[in-house]
Short mmCIF file of C-alpha atoms and ligand atoms in Angstrom, two decimals:
data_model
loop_
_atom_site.label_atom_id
_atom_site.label_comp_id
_atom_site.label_asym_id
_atom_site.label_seq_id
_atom_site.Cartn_x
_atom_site.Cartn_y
_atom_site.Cartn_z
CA UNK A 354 -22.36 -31.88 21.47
CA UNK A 355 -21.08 -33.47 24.83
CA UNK A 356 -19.43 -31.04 26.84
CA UNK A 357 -16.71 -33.07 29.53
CA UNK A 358 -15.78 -31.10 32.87
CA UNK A 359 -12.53 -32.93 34.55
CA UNK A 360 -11.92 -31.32 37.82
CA UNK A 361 -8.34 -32.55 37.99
CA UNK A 362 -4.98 -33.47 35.52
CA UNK A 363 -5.19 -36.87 36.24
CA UNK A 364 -9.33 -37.20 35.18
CA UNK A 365 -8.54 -34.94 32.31
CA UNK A 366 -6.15 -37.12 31.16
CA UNK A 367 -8.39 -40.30 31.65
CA UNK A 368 -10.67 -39.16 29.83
CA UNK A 369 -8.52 -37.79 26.72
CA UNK A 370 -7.09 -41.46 26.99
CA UNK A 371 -10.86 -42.92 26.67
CA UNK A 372 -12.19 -40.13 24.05
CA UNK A 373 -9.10 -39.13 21.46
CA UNK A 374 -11.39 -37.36 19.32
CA UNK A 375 -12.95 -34.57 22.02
CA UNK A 376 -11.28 -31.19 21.68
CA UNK A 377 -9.51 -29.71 24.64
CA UNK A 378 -10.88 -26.34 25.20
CA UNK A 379 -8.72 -23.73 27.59
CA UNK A 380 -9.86 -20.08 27.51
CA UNK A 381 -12.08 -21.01 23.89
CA UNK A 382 -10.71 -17.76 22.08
CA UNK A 383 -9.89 -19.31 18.97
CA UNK A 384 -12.07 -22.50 19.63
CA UNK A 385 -15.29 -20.75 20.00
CA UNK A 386 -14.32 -18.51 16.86
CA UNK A 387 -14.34 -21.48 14.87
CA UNK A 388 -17.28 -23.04 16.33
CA UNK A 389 -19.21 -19.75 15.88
CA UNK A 390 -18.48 -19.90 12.49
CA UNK A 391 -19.30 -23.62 11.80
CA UNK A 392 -15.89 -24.24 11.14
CA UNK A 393 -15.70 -26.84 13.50
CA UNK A 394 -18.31 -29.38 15.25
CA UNK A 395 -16.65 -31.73 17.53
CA UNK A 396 -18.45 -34.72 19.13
CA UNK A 397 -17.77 -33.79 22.40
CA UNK A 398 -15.55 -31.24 24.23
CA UNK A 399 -13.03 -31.44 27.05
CA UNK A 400 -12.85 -28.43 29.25
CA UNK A 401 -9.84 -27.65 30.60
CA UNK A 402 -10.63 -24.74 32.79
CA UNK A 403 -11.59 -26.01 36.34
CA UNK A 404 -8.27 -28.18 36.00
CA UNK A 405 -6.13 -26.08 38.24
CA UNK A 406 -2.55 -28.41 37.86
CA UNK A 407 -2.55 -26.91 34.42
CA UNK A 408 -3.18 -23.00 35.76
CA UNK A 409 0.20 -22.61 37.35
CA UNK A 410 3.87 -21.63 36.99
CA UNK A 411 7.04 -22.02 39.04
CA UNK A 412 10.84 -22.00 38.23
CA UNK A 413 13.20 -25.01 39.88
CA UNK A 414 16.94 -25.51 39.11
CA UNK A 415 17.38 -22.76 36.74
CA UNK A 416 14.35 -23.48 34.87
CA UNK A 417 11.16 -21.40 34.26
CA UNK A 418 7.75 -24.13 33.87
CA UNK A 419 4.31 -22.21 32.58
CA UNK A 420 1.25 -24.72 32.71
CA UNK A 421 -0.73 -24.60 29.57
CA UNK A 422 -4.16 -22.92 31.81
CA UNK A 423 -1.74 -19.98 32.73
CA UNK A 424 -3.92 -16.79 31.03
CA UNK A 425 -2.27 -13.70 29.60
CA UNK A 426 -3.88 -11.58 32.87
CA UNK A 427 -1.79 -13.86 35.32
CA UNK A 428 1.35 -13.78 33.10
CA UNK A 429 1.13 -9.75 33.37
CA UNK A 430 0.37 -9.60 36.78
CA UNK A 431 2.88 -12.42 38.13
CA UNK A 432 5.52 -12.59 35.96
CA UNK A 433 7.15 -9.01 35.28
CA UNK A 434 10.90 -10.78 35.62
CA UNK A 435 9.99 -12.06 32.59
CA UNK A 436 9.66 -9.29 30.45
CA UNK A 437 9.04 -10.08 26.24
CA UNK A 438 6.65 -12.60 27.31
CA UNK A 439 4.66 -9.89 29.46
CA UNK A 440 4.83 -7.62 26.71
CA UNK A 441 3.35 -10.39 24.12
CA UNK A 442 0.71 -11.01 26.70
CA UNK A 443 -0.29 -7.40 27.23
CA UNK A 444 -0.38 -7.02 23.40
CA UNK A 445 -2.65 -9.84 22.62
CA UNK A 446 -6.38 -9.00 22.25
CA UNK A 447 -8.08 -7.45 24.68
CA UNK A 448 -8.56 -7.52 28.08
CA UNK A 449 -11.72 -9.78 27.86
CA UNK A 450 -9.09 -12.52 25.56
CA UNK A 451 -6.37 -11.59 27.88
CA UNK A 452 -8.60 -13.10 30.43
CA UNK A 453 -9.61 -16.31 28.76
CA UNK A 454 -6.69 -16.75 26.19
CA UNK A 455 -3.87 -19.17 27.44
CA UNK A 456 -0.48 -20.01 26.03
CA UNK A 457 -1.51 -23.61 25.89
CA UNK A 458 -4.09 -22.56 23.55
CA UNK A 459 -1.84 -20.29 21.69
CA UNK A 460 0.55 -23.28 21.49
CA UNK A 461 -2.72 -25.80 20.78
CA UNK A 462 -3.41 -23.38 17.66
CA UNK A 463 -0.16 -23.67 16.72
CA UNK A 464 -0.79 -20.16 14.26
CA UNK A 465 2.43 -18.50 12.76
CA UNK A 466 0.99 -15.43 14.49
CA UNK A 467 0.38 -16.61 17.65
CA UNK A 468 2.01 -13.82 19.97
CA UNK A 469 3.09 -16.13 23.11
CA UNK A 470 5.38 -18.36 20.31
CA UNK A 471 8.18 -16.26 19.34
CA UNK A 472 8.99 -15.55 22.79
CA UNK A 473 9.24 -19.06 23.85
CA UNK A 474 11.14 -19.46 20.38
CA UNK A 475 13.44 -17.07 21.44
CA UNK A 476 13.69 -19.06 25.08
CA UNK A 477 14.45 -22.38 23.09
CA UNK A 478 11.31 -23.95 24.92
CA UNK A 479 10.37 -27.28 25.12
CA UNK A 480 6.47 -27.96 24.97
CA UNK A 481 5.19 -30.67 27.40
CA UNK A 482 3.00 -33.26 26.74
CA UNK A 483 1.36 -35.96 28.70
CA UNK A 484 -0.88 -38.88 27.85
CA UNK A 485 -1.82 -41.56 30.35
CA UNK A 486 -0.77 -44.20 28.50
CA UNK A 487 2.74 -43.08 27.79
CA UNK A 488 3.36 -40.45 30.38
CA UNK A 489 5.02 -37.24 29.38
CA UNK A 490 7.20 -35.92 27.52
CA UNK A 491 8.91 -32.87 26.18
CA UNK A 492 9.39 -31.70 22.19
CA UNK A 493 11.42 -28.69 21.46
CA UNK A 494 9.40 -25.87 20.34
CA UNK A 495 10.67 -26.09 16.55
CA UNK A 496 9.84 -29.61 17.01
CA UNK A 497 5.92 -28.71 18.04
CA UNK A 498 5.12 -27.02 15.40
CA UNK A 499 5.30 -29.19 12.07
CA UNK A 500 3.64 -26.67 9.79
CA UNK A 501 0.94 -23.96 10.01
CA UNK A 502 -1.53 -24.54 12.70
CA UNK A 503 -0.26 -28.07 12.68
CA UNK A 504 1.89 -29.79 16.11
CA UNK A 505 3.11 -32.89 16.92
CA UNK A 506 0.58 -33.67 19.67
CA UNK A 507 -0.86 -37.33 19.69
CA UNK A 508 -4.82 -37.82 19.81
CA UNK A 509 -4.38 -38.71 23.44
CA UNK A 510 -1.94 -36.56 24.47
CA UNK A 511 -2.60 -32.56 25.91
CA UNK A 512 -0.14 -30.03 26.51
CA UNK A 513 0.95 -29.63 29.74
CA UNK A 514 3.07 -26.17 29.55
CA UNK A 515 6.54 -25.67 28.49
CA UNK A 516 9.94 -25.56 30.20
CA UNK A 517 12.90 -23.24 29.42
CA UNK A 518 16.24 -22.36 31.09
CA UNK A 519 16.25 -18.87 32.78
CA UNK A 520 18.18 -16.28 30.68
CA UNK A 521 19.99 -13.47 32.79
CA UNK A 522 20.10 -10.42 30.56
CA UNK A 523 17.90 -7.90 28.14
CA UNK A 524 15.10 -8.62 25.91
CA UNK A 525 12.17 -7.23 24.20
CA UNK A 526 8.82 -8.68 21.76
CA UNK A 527 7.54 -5.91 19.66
CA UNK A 528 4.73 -6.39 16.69
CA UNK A 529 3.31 -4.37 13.79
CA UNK A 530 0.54 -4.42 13.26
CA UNK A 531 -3.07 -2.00 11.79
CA UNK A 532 -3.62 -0.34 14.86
CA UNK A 533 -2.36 -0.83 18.52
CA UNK A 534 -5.43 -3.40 19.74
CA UNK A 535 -7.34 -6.43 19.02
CA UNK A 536 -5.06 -6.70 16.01
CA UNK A 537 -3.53 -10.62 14.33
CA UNK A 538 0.56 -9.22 14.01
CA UNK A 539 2.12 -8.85 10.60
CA UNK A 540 5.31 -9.09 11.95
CA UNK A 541 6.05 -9.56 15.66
CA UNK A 542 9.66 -10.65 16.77
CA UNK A 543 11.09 -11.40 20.30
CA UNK A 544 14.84 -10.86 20.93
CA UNK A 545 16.98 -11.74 24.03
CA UNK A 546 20.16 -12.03 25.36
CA UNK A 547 22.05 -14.21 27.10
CA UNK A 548 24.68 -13.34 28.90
CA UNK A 549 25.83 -16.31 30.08
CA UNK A 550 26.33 -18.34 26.65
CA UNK A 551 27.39 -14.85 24.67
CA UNK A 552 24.19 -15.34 22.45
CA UNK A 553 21.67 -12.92 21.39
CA UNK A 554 18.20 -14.84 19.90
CA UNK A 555 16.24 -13.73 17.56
CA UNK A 556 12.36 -14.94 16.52
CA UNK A 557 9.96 -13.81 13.92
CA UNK A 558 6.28 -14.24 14.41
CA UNK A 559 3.69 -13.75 11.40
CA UNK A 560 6.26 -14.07 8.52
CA UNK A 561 6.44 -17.44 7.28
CA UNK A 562 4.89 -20.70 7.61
CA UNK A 563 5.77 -21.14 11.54
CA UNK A 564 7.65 -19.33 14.04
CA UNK A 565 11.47 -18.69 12.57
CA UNK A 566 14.96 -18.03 14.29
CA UNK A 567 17.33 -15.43 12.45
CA UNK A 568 20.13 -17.58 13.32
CA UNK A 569 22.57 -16.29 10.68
CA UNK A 570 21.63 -12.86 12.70
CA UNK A 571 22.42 -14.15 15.52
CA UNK A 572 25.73 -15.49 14.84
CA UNK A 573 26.64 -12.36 13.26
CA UNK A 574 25.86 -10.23 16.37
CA UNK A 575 27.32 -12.24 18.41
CA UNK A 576 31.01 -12.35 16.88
CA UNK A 577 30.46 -8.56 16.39
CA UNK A 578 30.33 -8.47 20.34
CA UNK A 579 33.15 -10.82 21.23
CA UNK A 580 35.71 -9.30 18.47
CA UNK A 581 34.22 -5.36 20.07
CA UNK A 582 35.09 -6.95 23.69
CA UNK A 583 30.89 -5.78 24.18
CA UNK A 584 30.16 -8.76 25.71
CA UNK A 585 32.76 -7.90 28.63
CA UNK A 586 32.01 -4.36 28.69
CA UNK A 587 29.16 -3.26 27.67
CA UNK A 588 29.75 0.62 27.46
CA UNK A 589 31.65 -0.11 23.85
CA UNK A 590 29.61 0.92 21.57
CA UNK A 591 28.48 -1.04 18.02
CA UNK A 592 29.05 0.65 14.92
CA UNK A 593 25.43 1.61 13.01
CA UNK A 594 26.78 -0.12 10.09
CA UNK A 595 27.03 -4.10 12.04
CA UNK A 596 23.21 -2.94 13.36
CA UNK A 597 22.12 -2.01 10.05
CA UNK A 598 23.88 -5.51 8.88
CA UNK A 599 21.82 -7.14 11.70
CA UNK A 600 18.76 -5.67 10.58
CA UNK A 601 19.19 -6.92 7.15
CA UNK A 602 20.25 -10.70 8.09
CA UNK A 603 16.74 -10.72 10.45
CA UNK A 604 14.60 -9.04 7.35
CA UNK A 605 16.33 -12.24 5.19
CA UNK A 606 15.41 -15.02 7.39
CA UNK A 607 11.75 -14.14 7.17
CA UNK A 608 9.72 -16.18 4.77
CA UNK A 609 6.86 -13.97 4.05
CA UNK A 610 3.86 -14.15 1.94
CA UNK A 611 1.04 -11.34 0.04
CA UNK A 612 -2.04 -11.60 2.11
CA UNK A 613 -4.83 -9.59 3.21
CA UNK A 614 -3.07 -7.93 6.51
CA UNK A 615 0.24 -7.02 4.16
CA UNK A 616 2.83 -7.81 1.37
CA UNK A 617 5.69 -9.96 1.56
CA UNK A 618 8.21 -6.85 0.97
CA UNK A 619 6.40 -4.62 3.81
CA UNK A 620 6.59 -7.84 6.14
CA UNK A 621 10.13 -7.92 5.40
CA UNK A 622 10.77 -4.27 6.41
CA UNK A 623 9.03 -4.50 9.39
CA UNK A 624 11.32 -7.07 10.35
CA UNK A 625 14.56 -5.06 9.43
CA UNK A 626 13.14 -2.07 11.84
CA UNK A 627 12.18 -4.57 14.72
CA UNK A 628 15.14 -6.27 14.46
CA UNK A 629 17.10 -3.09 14.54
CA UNK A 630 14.89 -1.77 17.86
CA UNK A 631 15.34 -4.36 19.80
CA UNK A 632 19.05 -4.80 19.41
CA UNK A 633 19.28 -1.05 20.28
CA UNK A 634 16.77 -1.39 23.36
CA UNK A 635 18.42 -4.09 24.48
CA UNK A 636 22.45 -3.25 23.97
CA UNK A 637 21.00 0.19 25.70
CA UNK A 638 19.47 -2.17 28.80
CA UNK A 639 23.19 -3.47 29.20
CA UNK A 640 24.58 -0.21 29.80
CA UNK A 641 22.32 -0.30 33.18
CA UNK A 642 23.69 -1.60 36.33
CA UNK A 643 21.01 -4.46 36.31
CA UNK A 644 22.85 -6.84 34.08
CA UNK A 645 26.08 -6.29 35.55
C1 FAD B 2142 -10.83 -10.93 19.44
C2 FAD B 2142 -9.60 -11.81 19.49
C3 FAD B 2142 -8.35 -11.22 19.52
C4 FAD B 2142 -7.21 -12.03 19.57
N1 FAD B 2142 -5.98 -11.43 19.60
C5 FAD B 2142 -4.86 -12.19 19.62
C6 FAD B 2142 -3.56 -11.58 19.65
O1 FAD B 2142 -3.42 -10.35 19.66
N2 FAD B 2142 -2.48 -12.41 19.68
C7 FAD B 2142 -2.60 -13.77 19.69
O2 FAD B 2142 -1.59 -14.48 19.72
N3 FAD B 2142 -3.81 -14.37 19.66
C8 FAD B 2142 -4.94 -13.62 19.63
N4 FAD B 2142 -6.17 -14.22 19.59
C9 FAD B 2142 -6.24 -15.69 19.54
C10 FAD B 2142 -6.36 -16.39 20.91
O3 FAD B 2142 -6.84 -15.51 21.91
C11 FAD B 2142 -5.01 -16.97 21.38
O4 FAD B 2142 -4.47 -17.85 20.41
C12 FAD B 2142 -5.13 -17.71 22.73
O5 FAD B 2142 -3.84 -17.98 23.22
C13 FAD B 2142 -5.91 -19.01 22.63
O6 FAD B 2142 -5.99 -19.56 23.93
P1 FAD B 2142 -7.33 -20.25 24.46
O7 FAD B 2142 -7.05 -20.73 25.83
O8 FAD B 2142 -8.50 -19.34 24.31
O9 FAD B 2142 -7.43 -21.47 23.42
P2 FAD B 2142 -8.71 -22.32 22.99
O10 FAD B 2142 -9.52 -21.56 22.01
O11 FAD B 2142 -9.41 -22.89 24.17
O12 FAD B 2142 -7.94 -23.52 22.24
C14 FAD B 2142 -7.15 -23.28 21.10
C15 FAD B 2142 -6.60 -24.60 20.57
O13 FAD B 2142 -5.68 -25.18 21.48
C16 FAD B 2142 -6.13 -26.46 21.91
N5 FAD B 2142 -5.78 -26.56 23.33
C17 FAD B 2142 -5.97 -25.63 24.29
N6 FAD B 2142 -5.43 -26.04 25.46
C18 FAD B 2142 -4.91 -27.27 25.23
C19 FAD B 2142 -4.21 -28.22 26.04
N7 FAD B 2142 -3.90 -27.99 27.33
N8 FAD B 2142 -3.81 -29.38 25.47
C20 FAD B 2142 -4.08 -29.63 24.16
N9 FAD B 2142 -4.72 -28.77 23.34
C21 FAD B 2142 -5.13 -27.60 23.87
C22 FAD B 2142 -7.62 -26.50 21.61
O14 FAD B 2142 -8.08 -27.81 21.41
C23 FAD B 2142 -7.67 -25.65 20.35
O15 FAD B 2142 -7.30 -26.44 19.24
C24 FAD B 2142 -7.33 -13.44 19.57
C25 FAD B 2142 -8.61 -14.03 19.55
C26 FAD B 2142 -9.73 -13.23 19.51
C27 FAD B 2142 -11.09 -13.88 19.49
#
C-alpha cells in the first residue's frame, strides 16, 4: 500500500486531484479499525496529518470555522466558549482517540453515532469541501450526510472543516450509553438556544439512519416561550406539563432501530429524558446573568 505525506493544503489537494481513489487519513481512529480488520485495503493512502491549514480554527464576522485536522484534545483545551461541542469531545473515546480523532474524520465517517455531528446539527453547519479542480464549496450538514456512513463528498474533493453562525445563549450534548468511557452512544442529543432568533434546536445522535432535528419539538418550545413572555424574561417559569410535552415530541422524532447496543423503545426513552435535561439545564442557564 502507498502511503502519500502532503506537507501542505494545496499539495494535498494536488494530489487527491491526481489519485481519486487514495483514502484521506486524519487521526486513523476509525480508518485503522477497519484496516485492522481487513475491512478495507486501499491502493494508496493520503495522510492528512502534517497538513497544518486543516489543524486550525478561528471565528470572523459572526461565524465560528473548525478545520477538519482540529482533534478532540485541542477542541477541549481551546474552545470552552463553545460548550456542547467540548462536552461531545471530552466524551468521545479516550484520551489516546481524543488525541488522534478529528471532526473531519467524524464527519468523513459520516456514522449516525458520530458524537461531533449532532452538535454541529444543532449549529445548522455547513461542511466545506474543496477540490482543485472546482474549488470549494459548502453543503449544509443535512445535506452531507445522504445516508448511513454515506456523504456527498466527490472522489476529488476533502473536507475542509465546517462553518456555523455563533449562537449567544445555553446549550448542552449529553449521551447514554453502557458505561461512562470508550463507549459508541445509544442515544446522544445536543440542544441549544438561540437567543437571538427565539429558537431552541434540538439533534439526536445514534437513533436513526443519520443525525435528526426534533423540529416539531422545537417549534413547540419555542411558541411555549413567546406566548409565557420566557423569551423576554427568563425568570417565568415553564409548566412540567409543556416539558414533559417536549420530551415526548423529541422521543417521536427519533427513528430508532433493535440492535446489539439497545432496543428501539429504550432508544426512544433515552431520548424523552435527554430531551427533558437539557431543556431544564439550559432554561436553568438563562436564569444566570450570563445570557442577559
Ligand atoms: C476505541 C475507540 C473509541 C471511539 N469512541 C468514539 C466516541 O466515543 N465517539 C465518536 O464519535 N467516535 C468514536 N470513535 C470513532 C473515531 O474516533 C471518530 O469517528 C473520529 O472522529 C475519527 O477521526 P479520525 O481523524 O481518526 O478519522 P480517520 O480514521 O482518519 O478517518 C475517518 C474517515 O474520514 C475520512 N476523512 C478524514 N479526514 C478527511 C478529510 N479531511 N477529508 C476527507 N475525508 C476525510 C477518512 O478517509 C475516513 O473515511 C472511537 C474509535 C475508537 C477506535
Amino acid at each position: 500500500m502507498e502511503v502519500l505525506l502532503p506537507h501542505s493544503l494545496e499539495e494535498a489537494l494536488a494530489i487527491k486531484g491526481e489519485r481519486p481513489e487514495a483514502t484521506p487519513i486524519a487521526g486513523g481512529t476509525d480508518l485503522m479499525v477497519d484496516l485492522n480488520f481487513g475491512r478495507l485495503r486501499p491502493a494508496a493512502m493520503i495522510d492528512l496529518s502534517r497538513v497544518a491549514e486543516l489543524a486550525s480554527w478561528q471565528q470572523e464576522d459572526g461565524h465560528v470555522f473548525l478545520g477538519a485536522g482540529l482533534t478532540y484534545a485541542t477542541i477541549v483545551n481551546e474552545m470552552p466558549e463553545f460548550k456542547p461541542l467540548v462536552q461531545a469531545s471530552r466524551s468521545v473515546g479516550s484520551p489516546q482517540i481524543r488525541n488522534r480523532g478529528t471532526v473531519g474524520g467524524n464527519l468523513g465517517t459520516a456514522s449516525p453515532a458520530g458524537d461531533a455531528l449532532p452538535v454541529l446539527a444543532a449549529y445548522d453547519a455547513d461542511v466545506v469541501l474543496r477540490s482543485r479542480a472546482r474549488g470549494e464549496r459548502s453543503l449544509a450538514w443535512h445535506a452531507f450526510f445522504t445516508g448511513p456512513k454515506k456523504t456527498a463528498i466527490a472522489p476529488d474533493e476533502l473536507i475542509i472543516g465546517t462553518r456555523w453562525r455563533r449562537l449567544r445563549g445555553p446549550g448542552s450534548f449529553s449521551k447514554i450509553g453502557t458505561r461512562n468511557a470508550m463507549v459508541i452512544s445509544v442515544a446522544g442529543l445536543c440542544l441549544v438556544v438561540d437567543e437571538e432568533n427565539g429558537a431552541v434546536k434540538v439533534a439526536l445522535g445514534s437513533v436513526g439512519p443519520t443525525i435528526l432535528r426534533a423540529t416539531e419539538a422545537e417549534q413547540q418550545i419555542a411558541a411555549a416561550m413567546t406566548s409565557s413572555g420566557a423569551w423576554q424574561d427568563p425568570s417565568i417559569t415553564i409548566p412540567d406539563q409543556v416539558i414533559d410535552e417536549f420530551g415526548s415530541l423529541v422521543a417521536a422524532a427519533a427513528k430508532p432501530l433493535d440492535d446489539v447496543r439497545g432496543t428501539a423503545a429504550y432508544r426512544r426513552h433515552g431520548c424523552r429524558v435527554l430531551a427533558r435535561r437539557a431543556l431544564i439545564w439550559a432554561l436553568n442557564e438563562r436564569r444566570l446573568p450570563a445570557w442577559l
